[in-house]
Coordinates of C-alpha atoms in Angstrom, one line a residue:
Q1 CA 45.0 79.7 -41.1
V2 CA 43.2 82.0 -38.7
Q3 CA 39.7 83.1 -39.4
L4 CA 37.6 85.4 -37.2
V5 CA 33.9 85.9 -38.1
E6 CA 31.8 88.5 -36.4
S7 CA 28.0 88.5 -36.1
G8 CA 25.2 90.1 -34.1
G9 CA 25.3 93.7 -35.4
G10 CA 22.1 95.5 -36.5
S11 CA 20.0 98.6 -36.3
V12 CA 18.7 99.5 -32.9
Q13 CA 17.3 102.6 -31.1
A14 CA 19.2 104.5 -28.6
G15 CA 19.0 102.9 -25.2
G16 CA 18.9 99.4 -26.6
S17 CA 21.3 96.5 -26.4
L18 CA 23.2 94.2 -28.7
R19 CA 25.5 91.2 -28.2
L20 CA 28.2 90.8 -30.8
S21 CA 29.9 87.5 -31.3
C22 CA 33.2 86.5 -32.9
A23 CA 33.7 82.9 -33.8
A24 CA 37.3 81.7 -34.4
S25 CA 39.0 79.0 -36.3
G26 CA 42.7 78.4 -36.4
L27 CA 43.2 79.8 -32.9
L28 CA 41.8 79.3 -29.4
F29 CA 40.6 82.3 -27.5
R30 CA 41.7 80.6 -24.3
D31 CA 45.3 81.0 -25.4
V32 CA 45.4 84.4 -27.0
R33 CA 44.8 88.1 -26.1
S34 CA 41.7 89.4 -27.9
A35 CA 39.8 92.7 -28.3
W36 CA 37.0 94.5 -30.0
F37 CA 37.6 97.6 -32.1
R38 CA 35.2 99.9 -33.9
Q39 CA 35.5 102.4 -36.8
A40 CA 32.9 105.0 -37.7
P41 CA 32.9 106.7 -41.1
G42 CA 35.6 109.3 -41.3
K43 CA 37.1 108.3 -38.0
E44 CA 40.1 106.2 -37.0
R45 CA 39.6 102.7 -35.8
E46 CA 39.6 102.7 -32.0
G47 CA 39.9 99.9 -29.4
V48 CA 36.8 99.6 -27.1
A49 CA 37.5 96.5 -25.1
A50 CA 40.3 94.0 -24.7
M51 CA 40.9 90.8 -22.7
D52 CA 44.0 88.9 -21.6
V53 CA 44.4 85.1 -21.5
G54 CA 43.2 84.9 -18.0
G55 CA 40.0 86.9 -18.6
G56 CA 41.2 90.3 -17.3
A57 CA 39.6 93.1 -19.3
I58 CA 40.1 96.8 -20.0
Y59 CA 37.8 99.3 -21.7
A60 CA 37.9 102.6 -23.5
D61 CA 36.7 105.5 -21.3
S62 CA 33.9 106.1 -23.7
V63 CA 32.3 102.7 -23.2
E64 CA 33.3 101.9 -19.6
G65 CA 30.2 100.6 -17.7
R66 CA 28.2 100.0 -20.9
F67 CA 30.3 97.4 -22.8
T68 CA 31.4 94.0 -21.5
I69 CA 33.8 91.7 -23.2
S70 CA 33.7 88.0 -22.5
K71 CA 34.7 84.7 -24.0
D72 CA 33.4 81.1 -24.1
N73 CA 36.3 78.8 -24.3
V74 CA 34.1 75.8 -25.1
K75 CA 32.5 77.5 -28.0
N76 CA 35.7 79.3 -28.9
T77 CA 33.8 82.5 -29.2
L78 CA 34.4 86.1 -28.1
Y79 CA 31.5 88.4 -27.2
L80 CA 30.9 92.0 -26.7
Q81 CA 27.7 92.9 -24.8
I82 CA 26.7 96.5 -25.5
N83 CA 24.1 98.1 -23.3
T84 CA 22.5 101.6 -23.3
L85 CA 23.5 102.1 -26.9
E86 CA 24.1 105.7 -28.1
P87 CA 24.1 107.1 -31.6
D88 CA 27.9 107.7 -31.2
D89 CA 28.3 103.9 -30.9
S90 CA 27.3 103.5 -34.6
A91 CA 30.3 101.9 -36.3
M92 CA 31.7 98.8 -37.9
Y93 CA 32.8 96.6 -35.0
Y94 CA 35.8 94.2 -35.5
C95 CA 37.2 91.5 -33.3
A96 CA 40.9 90.9 -33.2
A97 CA 43.3 88.4 -31.6
T98 CA 47.0 87.7 -31.2
P99 CA 49.0 84.7 -29.9
R100 CA 52.0 87.1 -29.4
Y101 CA 52.9 88.0 -25.9
S102 CA 50.1 85.8 -24.5
W103 CA 51.4 86.5 -21.0
A104 CA 50.9 90.3 -21.4
A105 CA 48.2 92.6 -20.2
P106 CA 45.2 93.3 -22.5
S107 CA 45.8 96.0 -25.1
L108 CA 43.6 98.5 -27.0
R109 CA 46.4 99.2 -29.5
Q110 CA 45.7 98.0 -33.0
N111 CA 49.3 97.0 -33.6
S112 CA 49.1 94.5 -30.8
Y113 CA 46.9 92.2 -32.9
T114 CA 47.8 89.9 -35.8
S115 CA 44.3 88.6 -36.8
W116 CA 41.2 90.5 -37.7
G117 CA 37.6 89.8 -38.6
Q118 CA 35.7 91.4 -41.4
G119 CA 33.4 93.3 -39.1
T120 CA 29.7 93.6 -38.2
Q121 CA 27.8 96.9 -38.5
V122 CA 26.0 98.5 -35.6
T123 CA 23.7 101.4 -36.3
V124 CA 22.0 103.3 -33.5
S125 CA 19.2 105.7 -34.2
S126 CA 18.1 108.5 -31.8

């Protein structure tokens, strides 16, 4: 049984930084594609960063240059470093993973992923 548990969210002022973590059991991040999504109230869930098995990453245009996705294969943990936070970054952040098509490129599409965490809240004040 796969379980993804996010942590690291919080309330910060604009311009600050956070590092989100996603600890996994039941799968190994070294073997799967993974991603971070976010959902703000009243908005659809959107992919912000994704990584393939080899560590290649892609980002949504809105976060390019400010967000960095990474993984620690020893700790089996996925990270999202968020810098220069903006009020529009306020959302629930979810990590996701899938063993399907492990050879494929990273994806920001929700339907690419089979396992999801419960989310961690990020709130940015101006």
